[in-house]
Short mmCIF file of C-alpha atoms in Angstrom, two decimals:
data_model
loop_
_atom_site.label_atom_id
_atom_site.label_comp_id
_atom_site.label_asym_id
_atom_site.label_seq_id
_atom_site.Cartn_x
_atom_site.Cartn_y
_atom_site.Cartn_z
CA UNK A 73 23.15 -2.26 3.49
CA UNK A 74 20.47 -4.83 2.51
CA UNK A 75 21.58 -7.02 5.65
CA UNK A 76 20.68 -4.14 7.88
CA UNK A 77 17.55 -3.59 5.97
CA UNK A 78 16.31 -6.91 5.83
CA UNK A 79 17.10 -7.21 9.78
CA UNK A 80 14.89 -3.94 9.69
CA UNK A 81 11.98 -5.03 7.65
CA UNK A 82 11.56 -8.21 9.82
CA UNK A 83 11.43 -6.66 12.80
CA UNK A 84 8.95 -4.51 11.32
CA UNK A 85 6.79 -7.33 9.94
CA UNK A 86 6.85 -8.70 13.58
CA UNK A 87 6.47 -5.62 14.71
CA UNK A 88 2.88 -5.80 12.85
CA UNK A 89 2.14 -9.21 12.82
CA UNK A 90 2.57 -9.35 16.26
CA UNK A 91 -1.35 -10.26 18.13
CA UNK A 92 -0.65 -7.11 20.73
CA UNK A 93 -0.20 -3.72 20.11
CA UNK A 94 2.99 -2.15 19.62
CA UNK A 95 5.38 0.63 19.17
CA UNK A 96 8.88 1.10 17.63
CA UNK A 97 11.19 3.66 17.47
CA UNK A 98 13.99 4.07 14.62
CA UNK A 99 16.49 6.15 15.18
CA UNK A 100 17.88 7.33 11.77
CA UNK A 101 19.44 10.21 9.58
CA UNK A 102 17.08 12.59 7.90
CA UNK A 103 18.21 10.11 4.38
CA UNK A 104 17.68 7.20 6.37
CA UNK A 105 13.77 7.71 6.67
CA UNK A 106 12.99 6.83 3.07
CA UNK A 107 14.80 3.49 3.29
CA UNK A 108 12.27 3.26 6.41
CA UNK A 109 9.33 4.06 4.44
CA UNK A 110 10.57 1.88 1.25
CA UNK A 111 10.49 -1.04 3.57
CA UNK A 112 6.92 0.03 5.26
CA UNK A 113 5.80 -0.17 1.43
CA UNK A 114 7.28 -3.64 0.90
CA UNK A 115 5.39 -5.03 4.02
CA UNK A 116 2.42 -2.83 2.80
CA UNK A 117 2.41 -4.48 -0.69
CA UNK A 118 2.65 -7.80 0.42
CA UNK A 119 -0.35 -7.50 2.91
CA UNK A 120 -4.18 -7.51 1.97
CA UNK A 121 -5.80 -6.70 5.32
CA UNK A 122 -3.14 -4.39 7.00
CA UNK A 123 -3.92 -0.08 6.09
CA UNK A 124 -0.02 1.42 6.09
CA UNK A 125 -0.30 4.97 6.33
CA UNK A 126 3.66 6.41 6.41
CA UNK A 127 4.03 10.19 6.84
CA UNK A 128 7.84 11.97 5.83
CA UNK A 129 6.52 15.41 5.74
CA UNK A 130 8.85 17.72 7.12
CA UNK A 131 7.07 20.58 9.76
CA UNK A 132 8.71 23.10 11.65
CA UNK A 133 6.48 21.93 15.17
CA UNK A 134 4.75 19.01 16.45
CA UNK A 135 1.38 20.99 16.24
CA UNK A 136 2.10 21.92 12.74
CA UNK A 137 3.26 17.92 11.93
CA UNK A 138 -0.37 16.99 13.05
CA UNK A 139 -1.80 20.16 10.99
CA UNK A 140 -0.10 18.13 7.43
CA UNK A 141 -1.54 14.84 8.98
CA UNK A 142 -4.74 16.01 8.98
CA UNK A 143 -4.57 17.82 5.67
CA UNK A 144 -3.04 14.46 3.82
CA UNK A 145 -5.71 12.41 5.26
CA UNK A 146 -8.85 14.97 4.56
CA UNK A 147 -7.23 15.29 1.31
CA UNK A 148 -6.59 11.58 0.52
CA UNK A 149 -10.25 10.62 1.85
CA UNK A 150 -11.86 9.28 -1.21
CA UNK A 151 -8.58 7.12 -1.83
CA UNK A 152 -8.80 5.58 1.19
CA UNK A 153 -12.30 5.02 0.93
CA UNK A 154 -11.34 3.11 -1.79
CA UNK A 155 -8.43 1.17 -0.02
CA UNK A 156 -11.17 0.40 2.63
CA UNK A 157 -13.37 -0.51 0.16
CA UNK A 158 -15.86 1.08 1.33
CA UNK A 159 -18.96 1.70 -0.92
CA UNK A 160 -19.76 5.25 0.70
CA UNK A 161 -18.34 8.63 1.55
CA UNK A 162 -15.74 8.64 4.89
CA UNK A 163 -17.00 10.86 7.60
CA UNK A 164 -14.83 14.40 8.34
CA UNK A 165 -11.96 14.40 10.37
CA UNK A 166 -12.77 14.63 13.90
CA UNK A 167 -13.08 18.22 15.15
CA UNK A 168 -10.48 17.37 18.18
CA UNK A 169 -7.71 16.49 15.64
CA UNK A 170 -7.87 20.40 14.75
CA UNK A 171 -8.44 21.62 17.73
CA UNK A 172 -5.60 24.33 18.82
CA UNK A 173 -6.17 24.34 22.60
CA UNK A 174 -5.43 20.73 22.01
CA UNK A 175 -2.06 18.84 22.97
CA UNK A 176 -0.63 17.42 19.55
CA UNK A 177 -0.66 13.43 20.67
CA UNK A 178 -4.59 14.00 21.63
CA UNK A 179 -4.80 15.37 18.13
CA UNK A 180 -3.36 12.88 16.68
CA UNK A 181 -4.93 9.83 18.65
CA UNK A 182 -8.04 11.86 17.37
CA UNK A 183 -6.97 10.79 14.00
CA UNK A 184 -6.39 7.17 14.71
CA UNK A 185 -9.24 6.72 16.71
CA UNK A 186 -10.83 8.24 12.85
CA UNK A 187 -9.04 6.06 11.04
CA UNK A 188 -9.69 2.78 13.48
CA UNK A 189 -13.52 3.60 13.27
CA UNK A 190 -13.05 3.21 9.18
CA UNK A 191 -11.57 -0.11 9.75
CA UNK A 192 -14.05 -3.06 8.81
CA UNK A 193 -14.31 -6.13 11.74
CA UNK A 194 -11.72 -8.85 11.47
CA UNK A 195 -8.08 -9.15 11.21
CA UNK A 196 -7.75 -5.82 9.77
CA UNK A 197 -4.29 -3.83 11.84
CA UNK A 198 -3.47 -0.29 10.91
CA UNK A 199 0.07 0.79 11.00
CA UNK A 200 1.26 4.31 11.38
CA UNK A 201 4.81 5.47 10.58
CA UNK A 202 5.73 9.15 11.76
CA UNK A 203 8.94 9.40 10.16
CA UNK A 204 9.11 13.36 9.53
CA UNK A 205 12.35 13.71 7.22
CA UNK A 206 13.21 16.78 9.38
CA UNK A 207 12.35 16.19 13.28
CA UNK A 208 10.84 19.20 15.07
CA UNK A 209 12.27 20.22 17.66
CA UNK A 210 9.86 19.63 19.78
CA UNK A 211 8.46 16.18 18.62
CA UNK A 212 9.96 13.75 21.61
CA UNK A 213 8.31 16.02 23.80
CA UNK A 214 4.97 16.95 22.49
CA UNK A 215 4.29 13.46 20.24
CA UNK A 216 6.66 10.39 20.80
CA UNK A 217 6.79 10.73 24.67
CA UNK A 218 3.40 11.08 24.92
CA UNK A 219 2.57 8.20 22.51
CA UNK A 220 5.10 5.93 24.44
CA UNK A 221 3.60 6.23 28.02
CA UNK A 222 0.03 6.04 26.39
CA UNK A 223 -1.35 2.64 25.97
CA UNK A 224 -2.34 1.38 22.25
CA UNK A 225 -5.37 0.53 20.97
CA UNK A 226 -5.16 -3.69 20.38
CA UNK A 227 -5.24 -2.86 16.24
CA UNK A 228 -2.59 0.00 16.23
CA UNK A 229 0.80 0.07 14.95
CA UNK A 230 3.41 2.93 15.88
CA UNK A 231 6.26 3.59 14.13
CA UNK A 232 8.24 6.64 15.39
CA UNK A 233 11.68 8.13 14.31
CA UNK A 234 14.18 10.18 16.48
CA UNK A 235 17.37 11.65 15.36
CA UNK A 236 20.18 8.93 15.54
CA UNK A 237 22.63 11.49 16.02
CA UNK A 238 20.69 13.22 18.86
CA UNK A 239 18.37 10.15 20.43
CA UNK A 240 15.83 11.47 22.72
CA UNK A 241 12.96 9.42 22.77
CA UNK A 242 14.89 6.59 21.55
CA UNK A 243 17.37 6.30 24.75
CA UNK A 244 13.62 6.28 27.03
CA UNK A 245 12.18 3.37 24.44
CA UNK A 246 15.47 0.87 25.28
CA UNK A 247 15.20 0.82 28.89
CA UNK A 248 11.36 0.89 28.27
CA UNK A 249 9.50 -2.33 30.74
CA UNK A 250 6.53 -2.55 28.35
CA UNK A 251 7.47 -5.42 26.00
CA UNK A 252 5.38 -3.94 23.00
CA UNK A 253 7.56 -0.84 23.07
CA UNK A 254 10.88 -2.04 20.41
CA UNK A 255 13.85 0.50 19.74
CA UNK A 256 16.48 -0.08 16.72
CA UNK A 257 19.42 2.68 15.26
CA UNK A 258 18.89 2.31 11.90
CA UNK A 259 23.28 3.12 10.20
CA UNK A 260 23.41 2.83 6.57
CA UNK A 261 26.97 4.75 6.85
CA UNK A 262 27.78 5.07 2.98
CA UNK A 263 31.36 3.85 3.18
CA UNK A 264 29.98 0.47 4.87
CA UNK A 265 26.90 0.03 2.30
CA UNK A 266 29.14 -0.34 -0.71
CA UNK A 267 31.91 -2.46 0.54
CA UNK A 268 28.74 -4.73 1.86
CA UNK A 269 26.92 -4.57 -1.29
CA UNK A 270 29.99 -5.86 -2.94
CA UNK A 271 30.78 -8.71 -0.16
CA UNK A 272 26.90 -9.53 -0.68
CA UNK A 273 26.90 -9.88 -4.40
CA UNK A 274 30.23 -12.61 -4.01
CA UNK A 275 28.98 -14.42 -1.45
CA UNK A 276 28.03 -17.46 -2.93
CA UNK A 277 26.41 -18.84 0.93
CA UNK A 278 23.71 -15.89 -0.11
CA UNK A 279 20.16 -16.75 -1.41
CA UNK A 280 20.21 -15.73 -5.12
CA UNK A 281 17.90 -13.03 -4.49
CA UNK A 282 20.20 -11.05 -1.97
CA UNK A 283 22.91 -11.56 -4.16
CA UNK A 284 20.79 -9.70 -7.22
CA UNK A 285 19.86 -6.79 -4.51
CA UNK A 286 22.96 -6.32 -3.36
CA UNK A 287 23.92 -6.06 -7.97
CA UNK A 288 21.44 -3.76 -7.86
CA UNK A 289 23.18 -1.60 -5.25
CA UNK A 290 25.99 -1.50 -7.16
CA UNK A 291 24.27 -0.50 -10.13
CA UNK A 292 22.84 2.72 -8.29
CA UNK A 293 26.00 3.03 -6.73
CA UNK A 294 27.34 3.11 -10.27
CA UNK A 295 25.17 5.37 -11.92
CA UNK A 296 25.06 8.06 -8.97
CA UNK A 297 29.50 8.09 -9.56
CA UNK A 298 29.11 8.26 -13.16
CA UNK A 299 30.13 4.91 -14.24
CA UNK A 300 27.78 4.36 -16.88
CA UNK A 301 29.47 1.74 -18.43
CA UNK A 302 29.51 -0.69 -15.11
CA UNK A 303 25.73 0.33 -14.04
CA UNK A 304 24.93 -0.71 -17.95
CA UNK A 305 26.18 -3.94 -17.32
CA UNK A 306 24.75 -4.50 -14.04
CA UNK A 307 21.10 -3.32 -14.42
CA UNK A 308 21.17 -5.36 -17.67
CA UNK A 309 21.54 -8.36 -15.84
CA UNK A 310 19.49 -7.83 -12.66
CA UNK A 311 16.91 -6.91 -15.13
CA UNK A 312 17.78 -10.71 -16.76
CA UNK A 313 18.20 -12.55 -13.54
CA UNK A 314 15.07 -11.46 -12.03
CA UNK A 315 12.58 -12.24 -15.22
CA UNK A 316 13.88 -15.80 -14.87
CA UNK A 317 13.23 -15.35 -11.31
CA UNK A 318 9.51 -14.90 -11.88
CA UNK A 319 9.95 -11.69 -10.29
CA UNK A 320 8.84 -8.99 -12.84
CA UNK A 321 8.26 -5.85 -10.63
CA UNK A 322 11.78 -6.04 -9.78
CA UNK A 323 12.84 -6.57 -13.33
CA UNK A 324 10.70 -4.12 -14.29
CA UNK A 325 12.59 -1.89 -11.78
CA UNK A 326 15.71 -3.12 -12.97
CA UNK A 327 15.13 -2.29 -16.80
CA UNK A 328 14.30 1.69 -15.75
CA UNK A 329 17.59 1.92 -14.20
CA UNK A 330 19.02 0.61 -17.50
CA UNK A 331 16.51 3.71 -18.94
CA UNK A 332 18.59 5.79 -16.66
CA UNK A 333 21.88 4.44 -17.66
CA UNK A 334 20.71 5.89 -21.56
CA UNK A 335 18.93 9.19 -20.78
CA UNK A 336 22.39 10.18 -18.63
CA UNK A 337 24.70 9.10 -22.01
CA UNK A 338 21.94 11.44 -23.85
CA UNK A 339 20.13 8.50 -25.86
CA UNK A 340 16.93 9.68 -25.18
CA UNK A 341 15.16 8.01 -28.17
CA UNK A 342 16.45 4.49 -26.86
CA UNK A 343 16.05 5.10 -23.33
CA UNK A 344 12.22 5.94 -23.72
CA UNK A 345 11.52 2.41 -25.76
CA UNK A 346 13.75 0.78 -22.83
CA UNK A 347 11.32 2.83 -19.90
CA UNK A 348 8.41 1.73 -21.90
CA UNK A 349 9.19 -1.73 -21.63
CA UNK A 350 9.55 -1.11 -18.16
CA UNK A 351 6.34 0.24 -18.11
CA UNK A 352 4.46 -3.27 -19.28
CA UNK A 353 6.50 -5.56 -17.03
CA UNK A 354 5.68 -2.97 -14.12
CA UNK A 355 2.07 -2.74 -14.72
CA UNK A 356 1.01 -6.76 -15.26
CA UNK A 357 2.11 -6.62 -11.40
CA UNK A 358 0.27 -5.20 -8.17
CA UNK A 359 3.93 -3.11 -7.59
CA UNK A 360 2.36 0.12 -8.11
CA UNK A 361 5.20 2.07 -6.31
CA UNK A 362 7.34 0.49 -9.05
CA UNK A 363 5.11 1.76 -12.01
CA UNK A 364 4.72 4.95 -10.24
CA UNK A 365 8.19 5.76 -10.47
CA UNK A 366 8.88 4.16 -14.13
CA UNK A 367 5.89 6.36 -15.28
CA UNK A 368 7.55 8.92 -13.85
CA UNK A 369 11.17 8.62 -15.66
CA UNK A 370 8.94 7.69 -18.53
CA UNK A 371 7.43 11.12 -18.87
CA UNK A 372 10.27 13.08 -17.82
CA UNK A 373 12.17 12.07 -20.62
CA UNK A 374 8.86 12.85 -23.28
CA UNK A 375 8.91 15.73 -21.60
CA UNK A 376 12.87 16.09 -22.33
CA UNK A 377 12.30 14.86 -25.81
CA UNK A 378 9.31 17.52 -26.80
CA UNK A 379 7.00 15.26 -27.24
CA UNK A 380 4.47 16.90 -24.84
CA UNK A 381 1.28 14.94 -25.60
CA UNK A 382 2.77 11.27 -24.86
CA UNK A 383 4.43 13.16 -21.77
CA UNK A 384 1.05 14.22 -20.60
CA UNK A 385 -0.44 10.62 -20.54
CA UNK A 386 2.19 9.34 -18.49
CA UNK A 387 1.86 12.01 -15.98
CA UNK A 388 -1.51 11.52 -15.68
CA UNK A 389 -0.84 7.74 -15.13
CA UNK A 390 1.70 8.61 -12.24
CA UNK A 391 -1.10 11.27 -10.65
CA UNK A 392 -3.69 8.57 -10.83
CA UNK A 393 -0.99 6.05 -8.84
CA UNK A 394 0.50 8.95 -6.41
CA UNK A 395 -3.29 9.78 -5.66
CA UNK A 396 -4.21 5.81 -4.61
CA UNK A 397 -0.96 5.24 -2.82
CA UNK A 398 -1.96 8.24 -0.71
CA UNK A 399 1.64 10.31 -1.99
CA UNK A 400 0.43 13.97 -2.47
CA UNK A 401 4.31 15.49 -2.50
CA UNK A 402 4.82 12.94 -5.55
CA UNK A 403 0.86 14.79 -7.10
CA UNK A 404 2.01 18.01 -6.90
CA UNK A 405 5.78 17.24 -8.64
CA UNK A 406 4.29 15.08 -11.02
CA UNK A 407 0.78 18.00 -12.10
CA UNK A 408 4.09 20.85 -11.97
CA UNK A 409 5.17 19.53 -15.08
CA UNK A 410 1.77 18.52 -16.65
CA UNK A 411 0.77 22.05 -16.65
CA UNK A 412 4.20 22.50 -18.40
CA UNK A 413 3.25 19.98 -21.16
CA UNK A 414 -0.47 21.61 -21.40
CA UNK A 415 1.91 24.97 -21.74
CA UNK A 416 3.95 23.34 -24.40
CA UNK A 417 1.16 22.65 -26.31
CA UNK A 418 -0.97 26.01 -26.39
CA UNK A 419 -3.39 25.35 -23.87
CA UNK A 420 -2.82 27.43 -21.30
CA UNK A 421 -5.68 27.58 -20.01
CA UNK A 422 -5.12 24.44 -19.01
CA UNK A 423 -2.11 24.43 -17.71
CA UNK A 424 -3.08 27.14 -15.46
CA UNK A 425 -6.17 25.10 -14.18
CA UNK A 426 -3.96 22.19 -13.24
CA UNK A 427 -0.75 24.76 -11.83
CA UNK A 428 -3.72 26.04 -9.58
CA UNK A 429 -4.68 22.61 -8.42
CA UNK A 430 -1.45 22.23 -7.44
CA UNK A 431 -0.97 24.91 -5.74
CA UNK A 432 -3.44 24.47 -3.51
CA UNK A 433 -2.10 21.02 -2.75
CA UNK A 434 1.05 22.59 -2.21
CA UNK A 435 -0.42 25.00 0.63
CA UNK A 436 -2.80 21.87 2.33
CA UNK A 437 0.56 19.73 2.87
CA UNK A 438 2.80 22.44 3.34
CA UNK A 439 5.27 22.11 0.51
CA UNK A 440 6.92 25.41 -0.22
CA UNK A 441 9.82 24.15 -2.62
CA UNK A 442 6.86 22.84 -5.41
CA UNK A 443 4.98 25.74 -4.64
CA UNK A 444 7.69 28.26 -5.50
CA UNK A 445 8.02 26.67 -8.76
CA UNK A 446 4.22 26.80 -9.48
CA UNK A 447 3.82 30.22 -8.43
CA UNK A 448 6.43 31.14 -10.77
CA UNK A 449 4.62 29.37 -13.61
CA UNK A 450 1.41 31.12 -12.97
CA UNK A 451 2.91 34.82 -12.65
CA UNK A 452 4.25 33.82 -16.39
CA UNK A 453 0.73 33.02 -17.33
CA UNK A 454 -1.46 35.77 -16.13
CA UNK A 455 1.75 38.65 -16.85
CA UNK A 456 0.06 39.51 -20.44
CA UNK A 457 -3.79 38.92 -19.24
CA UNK A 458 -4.29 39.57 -15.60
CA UNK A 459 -2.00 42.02 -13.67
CA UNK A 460 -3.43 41.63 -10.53
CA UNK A 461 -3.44 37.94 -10.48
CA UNK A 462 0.34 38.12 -11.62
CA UNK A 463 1.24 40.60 -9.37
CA UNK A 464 -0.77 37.78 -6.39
CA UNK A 465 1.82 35.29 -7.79
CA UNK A 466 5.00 37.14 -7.25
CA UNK A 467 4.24 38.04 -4.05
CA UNK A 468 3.50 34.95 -2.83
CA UNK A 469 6.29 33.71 -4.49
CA UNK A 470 8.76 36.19 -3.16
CA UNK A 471 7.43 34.71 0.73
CA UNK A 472 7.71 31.55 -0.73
CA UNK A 473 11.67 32.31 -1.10
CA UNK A 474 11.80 33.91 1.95
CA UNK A 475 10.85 30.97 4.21
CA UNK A 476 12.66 28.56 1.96
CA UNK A 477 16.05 30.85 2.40
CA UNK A 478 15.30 30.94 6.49
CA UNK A 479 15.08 27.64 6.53
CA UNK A 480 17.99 27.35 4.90
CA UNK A 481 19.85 29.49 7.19
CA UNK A 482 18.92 27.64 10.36
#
């Protein structure tokens, strides 16, 4: 697996670093998108003048893909302000990129045309992934084609995805003329990961660090199967290897798996000191996907633990970090169960103020599965005070179910 990745993340980094424009399309499993986007945050941590925005929102049509677009970025403006640094408010989205009458790719060169106009003068690229983690049906023919015949501004960046198991787009970008446009089938076939994880961690030809990712593997590997005992002993000493490595993020994200390891045998006491350590190694290091997701675990298991006021700081330490990496699915999981600690705790007032927040994230980026459990949190809150508003709640709530169970269905 991490040979195929690493042969994926540099032809991504040329793919960027390149001085022309260009395009690439990865065809991949609905899984195999987040491996994409892990590696577009690698290449996005390690540059200082590049703006990575990756999108893996699911939507049922191209027009409604570009609909969550827009809503992410409009709702993610002041972060990116901030990424820009820029001292003063962004301008509103473009009134094409909502347009109706308009053709999804003009809506959505609307929004990179926005986003290039943000860009200061200089070597600054901007890189856009469109890896939806369910395709529409529709998207080769109303966004990739489109996007592949069109030509690219000199400071833009396409990544697209296809279906691997149904190429459309994908067959059109290998037989492509235009040199810029790049096409690679992204197989991470499960069987073949593990046995070369394990060839990977023996070969003793391998750079050290390869041979500590592919451990690391393992470890996962490990945990997922319920072998506690051999993922123990393997994130203990990837956690080891890399903080005499100099490379503490990865330590860092070594030692939380170890946190795992405990809260699945039940120690929950030990595996919070063992996150929290985590926590420090994480956040002395510019890895903030890294001490997003430690904060995270860290929290969870408060949360698991009763201790509702510690759990409430560290899930407003992962909402700060999901708001500046520009992750709003990972805001509304993570203020779900801060409302529940607020709950815990008697003030449900609130909880309901943050549970309503949500919510209304949950609508803007269309993400029914959160919002069915925050509906049913607020129907529980306003049952004794507010009929009306409870009665609101369930109804939504019941529509909620219904499009989650058609969906389902299909």
């Amino acid at each position: 697996m991490q040979a195929v990745l690493t042969e994926l993340e540099s032809l991504l980094a040329g793919l960027v670093e390149r001085d022309l424009p260009g395009v690439l399309v990865v065809a991949c499993s609905n899984v195999e998108t987040l491996y994409v986007a892990q590696v577009l945050a690698r290449l996005d941590e390690r540059s200082d003048s590049d703006l990575f925005l990756t999108f893996t929102d699911a939507a049922p049509t191209a027009a409604s893909l570009v609909d969550v677009l827009a809503d992410n970025l409009a709702l993610q403006q002041a972060n990116l302000a901030e990424q820009l640094n820029s001292s003063t408010a962004l301008p509103a989205l473009p009134a094409l990129a909502r347009d109706p009458a308009a053709t999804p790719a003009t809506r959505f060169r609307a929004l990179v045309d926005h986003v290039l106009d943000l860009l200061p003068p200089g070597d600054h690229r901007l890189v856009v992934a469109l890896l939806p983690s369910s395709l529409p049906p529709d998207f080769s023919v109303e966004l990739a084609e489109p996007l592949l015949r069109a030509s690219q501004h000199p400071r833009v960046r396409l990544v697209l995805r296809d279906d691997r198991a149904r190429p459309a787009h994908f067959i059109a970008a290998t037989t492509c003329p235009d040199d810029p446009v790049l096409a690679y089938s992204l197989d991470l076939a499960p069987e073949d990961a593990v046995a070369a994880a394990a060839a990977a961690a023996r070969d003793p030809e391998r750079p050290a660090a390869a041979r500590i990712q592919a451990l690391m593997e393992l470890a996962w590997l490990d945990l997922g199967h319920g072998r506690l005992a051999d993922a123990e002993q393997k994130f203990s000493g990837c956690a080891e290897l890399h903080a005499r490595s100099g490379s503490p993020a990865l330590a860092a994200l070594a030692r939380a798996g170890l946190g795992d390891v405990q809260r699945a045998r039940g120690d929950l006491v030990r595996a919070r000191r063992t996150y929290e350590t985590a926590l420090l190694e994480a956040a002395a290091t510019p890895a903030a996907p890294v001490t997003l997701q430690i904060a995270v675990a860290l929290a969870d298991n408060c949360l698991t633990l009763d201790q509702h006021l510690d759990a409430e700081g560290y899930y407003q330490l992962a909402d700060t970090l999901a708001a500046k990496l520009l992750r709003p699915h990972a805001r509304a999981d993570v203020q779900d169960s801060l409302g529940v600690c607020h709950r815990a705790r008697g003030a449900g007032t609130q909880a309901a103020r943050v549970w309503n927040d949500a919510a209304e994230l949950c609508r803007a980026i269309d993400y029914p599965q959160r919002l069915h459990s925050i509906l049913g949190h607020l129907a529980a809150h306003h049952e004794p005070s507010d009929r009306a508003r409870h009665r609101a709640c369930l109804e939504e709530q019941a529509a909620v179910a219904a499009r989650l169970q058609e969906a389902r269905s299909c």
